[in-house]
Amino acid sequence: MHLNRIVLSTCLVVFALVVQVCVLARLQLPGAVPDLLLLVVLGLALVYGHTGGALIGFGAGLLADLAPPADHAVGRYALVLCVIGYLAGLAKPETGQLRSATGPMLVVVAAAVGATLLYAGVGILVGDDAARQVGLSKLLFTAALYDLLLAPFTVPLIMGLARRSENDPMADSAGGGGESPSRWISTAGGVSTGRAGRMSRLRRPGRAARIGSQRGGLLARAGKNRTARIKGVKRL
């Protein structure tokens, strides 16, 4: 990963973890807790791809496992976010630009449900059945609902920051940037130049002269034929 990706990802992950532990976890909401850390991983994975998403997810999950008041085994949430970040990175658009907000919202819902199921499944494997006591269906519904309500205020901002860090002058000069206004302008200029060239070929003086000479020749022939018919009438 590039240095700007590492710095931006670290700052966003640490900020999201502090907000989640100090604010969101103390709201005492029914069911699950809004997972701001998951939304940060999703937003960065949709820009950086599956490899970057997996690395960021693993680092973010590891920090969440070590942060106090974590009451689960270290590495459990790191595994969950690593898998979710990798799968979310596969949904990255090929052009780098999203056509609508429907795709990211579906990714958020799927990630919230998948992270809850994967976390509960890993907990069952290690002997932690807390999800069964709370109610898995309630956790799935509330996790998807809270993350879906929080996503419009976080995911677009995170994706915008990630794209801005990618479109720096060094990346553009190296040819690694995505779509840029200059590329669109040059493409539009090429189209207009091509049209102007075709119009200029249609309006060349030589072609106009040939068309005029052809018309003149036809008129001359028509005039000679008419003259011949008139002369014939006179001779009769």
Short mmCIF file of C-alpha atoms in Angstrom, two decimals:
data_model
loop_
_atom_site.label_atom_id
_atom_site.label_comp_id
_atom_site.label_asym_id
_atom_site.label_seq_id
_atom_site.Cartn_x
_atom_site.Cartn_y
_atom_site.Cartn_z
CA MET A 1 0.00 0.00 0.00
CA HIS A 2 1.09 3.56 -0.70
CA LEU A 3 2.09 5.87 2.10
CA ASN A 4 -0.93 8.15 1.65
CA ARG A 5 -3.24 5.13 1.87
CA ILE A 6 -1.59 3.97 5.09
CA VAL A 7 -1.76 7.40 6.72
CA LEU A 8 -5.38 8.04 5.71
CA SER A 9 -6.53 4.54 6.68
CA THR A 10 -4.80 4.71 10.06
CA CYS A 11 -6.32 8.09 10.91
CA LEU A 12 -9.83 7.03 9.88
CA VAL A 13 -9.64 3.68 11.69
CA VAL A 14 -8.35 5.23 14.94
CA PHE A 15 -10.97 7.98 14.83
CA ALA A 16 -13.77 5.50 14.14
CA LEU A 17 -12.60 3.22 16.96
CA VAL A 18 -12.51 6.10 19.46
CA VAL A 19 -16.00 7.28 18.46
CA GLN A 20 -17.40 3.76 18.58
CA VAL A 21 -15.94 2.93 22.01
CA CYS A 22 -16.55 6.30 23.66
CA VAL A 23 -19.86 7.33 22.07
CA LEU A 24 -21.74 4.63 20.15
CA ALA A 25 -21.14 1.84 22.67
CA ARG A 26 -22.62 4.00 25.46
CA LEU A 27 -25.90 4.82 23.73
CA GLN A 28 -27.56 1.71 25.18
CA LEU A 29 -29.45 0.99 21.97
CA PRO A 30 -31.50 -2.22 21.76
CA GLY A 31 -29.76 -5.08 20.03
CA ALA A 32 -26.47 -4.44 18.28
CA VAL A 33 -24.18 -1.40 18.38
CA PRO A 34 -23.71 0.80 15.28
CA ASP A 35 -20.44 -0.38 13.77
CA LEU A 36 -18.63 2.73 12.54
CA LEU A 37 -15.42 0.73 12.18
CA LEU A 38 -17.13 -1.60 9.71
CA LEU A 39 -18.34 1.36 7.63
CA VAL A 40 -14.82 2.78 7.46
CA VAL A 41 -13.49 -0.54 6.20
CA LEU A 42 -16.27 -0.73 3.61
CA GLY A 43 -15.70 2.81 2.33
CA LEU A 44 -11.97 2.28 1.93
CA ALA A 45 -12.42 -1.18 0.38
CA LEU A 46 -14.75 0.22 -2.30
CA VAL A 47 -11.94 2.56 -3.38
CA TYR A 48 -8.76 0.53 -2.71
CA GLY A 49 -10.02 -2.89 -3.82
CA HIS A 50 -9.99 -6.33 -2.23
CA THR A 51 -6.31 -6.39 -1.22
CA GLY A 52 -6.42 -3.01 0.48
CA GLY A 53 -9.78 -3.85 2.02
CA ALA A 54 -8.47 -7.08 3.53
CA LEU A 55 -5.37 -5.40 5.00
CA ILE A 56 -7.33 -2.45 6.40
CA GLY A 57 -9.99 -4.78 7.79
CA PHE A 58 -7.42 -6.94 9.54
CA GLY A 59 -5.68 -3.94 11.11
CA ALA A 60 -8.95 -2.32 12.18
CA GLY A 61 -10.25 -5.57 13.66
CA LEU A 62 -7.01 -6.16 15.53
CA LEU A 63 -7.20 -2.71 17.10
CA ALA A 64 -10.80 -3.40 18.11
CA ASP A 65 -9.72 -6.71 19.68
CA LEU A 66 -7.05 -4.95 21.76
CA ALA A 67 -9.09 -1.90 22.73
CA PRO A 68 -10.44 -1.97 26.30
CA PRO A 69 -13.48 -3.06 27.00
CA ALA A 70 -13.04 -5.98 24.55
CA ASP A 71 -14.31 -9.21 26.11
CA HIS A 72 -13.47 -11.67 23.33
CA ALA A 73 -10.41 -13.49 22.06
CA VAL A 74 -7.78 -11.44 20.23
CA GLY A 75 -8.00 -11.93 16.50
CA ARG A 76 -11.70 -12.76 16.37
CA TYR A 77 -12.90 -9.42 15.00
CA ALA A 78 -9.73 -9.07 12.94
CA LEU A 79 -10.69 -12.21 11.04
CA VAL A 80 -14.24 -10.94 10.54
CA LEU A 81 -13.23 -7.53 9.18
CA CYS A 82 -10.48 -9.05 7.05
CA VAL A 83 -13.00 -11.27 5.26
CA ILE A 84 -15.58 -8.49 4.98
CA GLY A 85 -13.01 -6.03 3.63
CA TYR A 86 -11.84 -8.52 1.01
CA LEU A 87 -15.38 -9.29 -0.16
CA ALA A 88 -16.38 -5.61 -0.20
CA GLY A 89 -13.29 -4.80 -2.27
CA LEU A 90 -14.52 -7.21 -4.93
CA ALA A 91 -17.52 -4.91 -5.41
CA LYS A 92 -15.26 -2.01 -6.38
CA PRO A 93 -16.46 -0.55 -9.72
CA GLU A 94 -14.09 -1.05 -12.63
CA THR A 95 -14.23 2.61 -13.61
CA GLY A 96 -13.74 3.73 -10.01
CA GLN A 97 -16.91 5.83 -10.13
CA LEU A 98 -20.23 4.70 -8.66
CA ARG A 99 -23.28 5.12 -10.88
CA SER A 100 -25.76 5.20 -7.97
CA ALA A 101 -25.98 4.77 -4.21
CA THR A 102 -27.92 1.49 -4.47
CA GLY A 103 -24.80 -0.64 -4.79
CA PRO A 104 -23.00 0.71 -1.69
CA MET A 105 -26.19 0.47 0.38
CA LEU A 106 -26.59 -3.19 -0.57
CA VAL A 107 -22.93 -3.75 0.30
CA VAL A 108 -23.52 -2.15 3.73
CA VAL A 109 -26.53 -4.35 4.49
CA ALA A 110 -24.75 -7.50 3.32
CA ALA A 111 -21.63 -6.60 5.30
CA ALA A 112 -23.59 -5.90 8.48
CA VAL A 113 -25.43 -9.21 8.26
CA GLY A 114 -22.33 -11.13 7.18
CA ALA A 115 -20.14 -9.63 9.91
CA THR A 116 -22.71 -10.49 12.59
CA LEU A 117 -23.09 -14.06 11.34
CA LEU A 118 -19.35 -14.57 10.98
CA TYR A 119 -18.65 -13.11 14.42
CA ALA A 120 -21.29 -15.33 16.00
CA GLY A 121 -20.01 -18.37 14.10
CA VAL A 122 -16.43 -17.84 15.23
CA GLY A 123 -17.73 -17.32 18.77
CA ILE A 124 -19.52 -20.67 18.69
CA LEU A 125 -16.31 -22.36 17.55
CA VAL A 126 -14.38 -20.92 20.51
CA GLY A 127 -17.18 -21.58 23.01
CA ASP A 128 -18.77 -18.11 23.19
CA ASP A 129 -22.56 -18.35 22.91
CA ALA A 130 -23.44 -14.74 23.78
CA ALA A 131 -25.19 -14.31 20.43
CA ARG A 132 -27.64 -17.08 21.31
CA GLN A 133 -28.51 -15.44 24.62
CA VAL A 134 -29.24 -12.04 23.06
CA GLY A 135 -31.02 -13.46 20.01
CA LEU A 136 -29.31 -13.79 16.64
CA SER A 137 -32.30 -12.57 14.63
CA LYS A 138 -32.53 -9.41 16.73
CA LEU A 139 -28.81 -8.77 16.32
CA LEU A 140 -29.02 -9.21 12.54
CA PHE A 141 -31.95 -6.83 12.19
CA THR A 142 -30.60 -4.10 14.45
CA ALA A 143 -27.05 -4.31 13.02
CA ALA A 144 -28.32 -3.93 9.45
CA LEU A 145 -30.69 -1.11 10.47
CA TYR A 146 -28.16 0.92 12.45
CA ASP A 147 -25.41 0.58 9.85
CA LEU A 148 -27.82 1.41 7.02
CA LEU A 149 -28.93 4.59 8.81
CA LEU A 150 -25.34 5.61 9.55
CA ALA A 151 -23.92 4.75 6.12
CA PRO A 152 -25.19 7.79 4.11
CA PHE A 153 -23.35 10.12 6.50
CA THR A 154 -20.06 8.20 6.58
CA VAL A 155 -19.41 6.02 3.53
CA PRO A 156 -19.58 8.79 0.87
CA LEU A 157 -17.29 11.01 2.97
CA ILE A 158 -14.78 8.19 3.45
CA MET A 159 -14.81 7.31 -0.24
CA GLY A 160 -14.35 10.96 -1.17
CA LEU A 161 -11.33 11.31 1.11
CA ALA A 162 -9.83 8.10 -0.26
CA ARG A 163 -10.28 9.21 -3.88
CA ARG A 164 -8.82 12.63 -3.13
CA SER A 165 -5.74 11.02 -1.61
CA GLU A 166 -5.42 8.83 -4.70
CA ASN A 167 -5.64 11.74 -7.20
CA ASP A 168 -2.52 13.57 -6.03
CA PRO A 169 -0.11 15.07 -8.65
CA MET A 170 2.44 12.28 -8.22
CA ALA A 171 -0.19 9.61 -8.89
CA ASP A 172 -1.50 11.49 -11.94
CA SER A 173 1.98 11.92 -13.39
CA ALA A 174 2.65 8.24 -12.88
CA GLY A 175 -0.54 7.36 -14.71
CA GLY A 176 -2.10 5.68 -11.69
CA GLY A 177 -5.00 8.03 -11.16
CA GLY A 178 -8.57 7.19 -12.04
CA GLU A 179 -10.85 9.30 -14.18
CA SER A 180 -9.77 12.93 -14.23
CA PRO A 181 -11.31 16.08 -15.78
CA SER A 182 -8.30 16.51 -18.06
CA ARG A 183 -8.92 13.07 -19.55
CA TRP A 184 -12.54 13.94 -20.23
CA ILE A 185 -11.56 17.27 -21.77
CA SER A 186 -8.97 15.64 -24.00
CA THR A 187 -11.48 13.02 -25.08
CA ALA A 188 -14.06 15.68 -25.88
CA GLY A 189 -11.40 17.65 -27.77
CA GLY A 190 -10.50 14.60 -29.81
CA VAL A 191 -14.13 14.05 -30.77
CA SER A 192 -14.63 17.70 -31.78
CA THR A 193 -11.37 17.68 -33.75
CA GLY A 194 -12.43 14.55 -35.59
CA ARG A 195 -15.78 16.08 -36.48
CA ALA A 196 -14.12 19.29 -37.62
CA GLY A 197 -11.73 17.27 -39.77
CA ARG A 198 -14.58 15.37 -41.42
CA MET A 199 -16.47 18.62 -42.06
CA SER A 200 -13.35 20.22 -43.50
CA ARG A 201 -12.88 17.24 -45.82
CA LEU A 202 -16.48 17.62 -46.97
CA ARG A 203 -15.92 21.33 -47.57
CA ARG A 204 -12.62 21.12 -49.45
CA PRO A 205 -12.36 23.55 -52.38
CA GLY A 206 -11.19 20.81 -54.72
CA ARG A 207 -14.26 18.72 -54.08
CA ALA A 208 -16.50 21.75 -54.53
CA ALA A 209 -14.75 22.52 -57.82
CA ARG A 210 -15.26 18.93 -59.02
CA ILE A 211 -18.95 19.09 -58.11
CA GLY A 212 -19.26 22.43 -59.91
CA SER A 213 -17.47 21.11 -63.00
CA GLN A 214 -19.71 18.04 -63.06
CA ARG A 215 -22.79 20.25 -62.84
CA GLY A 216 -21.40 22.49 -65.57
CA GLY A 217 -20.75 19.48 -67.81
CA LEU A 218 -24.29 18.20 -67.36
CA LEU A 219 -25.76 21.60 -68.14
CA ALA A 220 -23.57 21.91 -71.22
CA ARG A 221 -24.68 18.49 -72.49
CA ALA A 222 -28.33 19.33 -71.87
CA GLY A 223 -27.89 22.60 -73.74
CA LYS A 224 -26.26 20.88 -76.75
CA ASN A 225 -29.03 18.27 -76.95
CA ARG A 226 -31.70 20.97 -76.82
CA THR A 227 -29.89 22.95 -79.50
CA ALA A 228 -29.69 19.88 -81.69
CA ARG A 229 -33.43 19.26 -81.34
CA ILE A 230 -34.17 22.88 -82.15
CA LYS A 231 -31.93 22.76 -85.23
CA GLY A 232 -33.64 19.60 -86.34
CA VAL A 233 -37.03 21.25 -86.11
CA LYS A 234 -35.76 24.18 -88.18
CA ARG A 235 -34.43 21.87 -90.87
CA LEU A 236 -37.80 20.13 -91.06
#
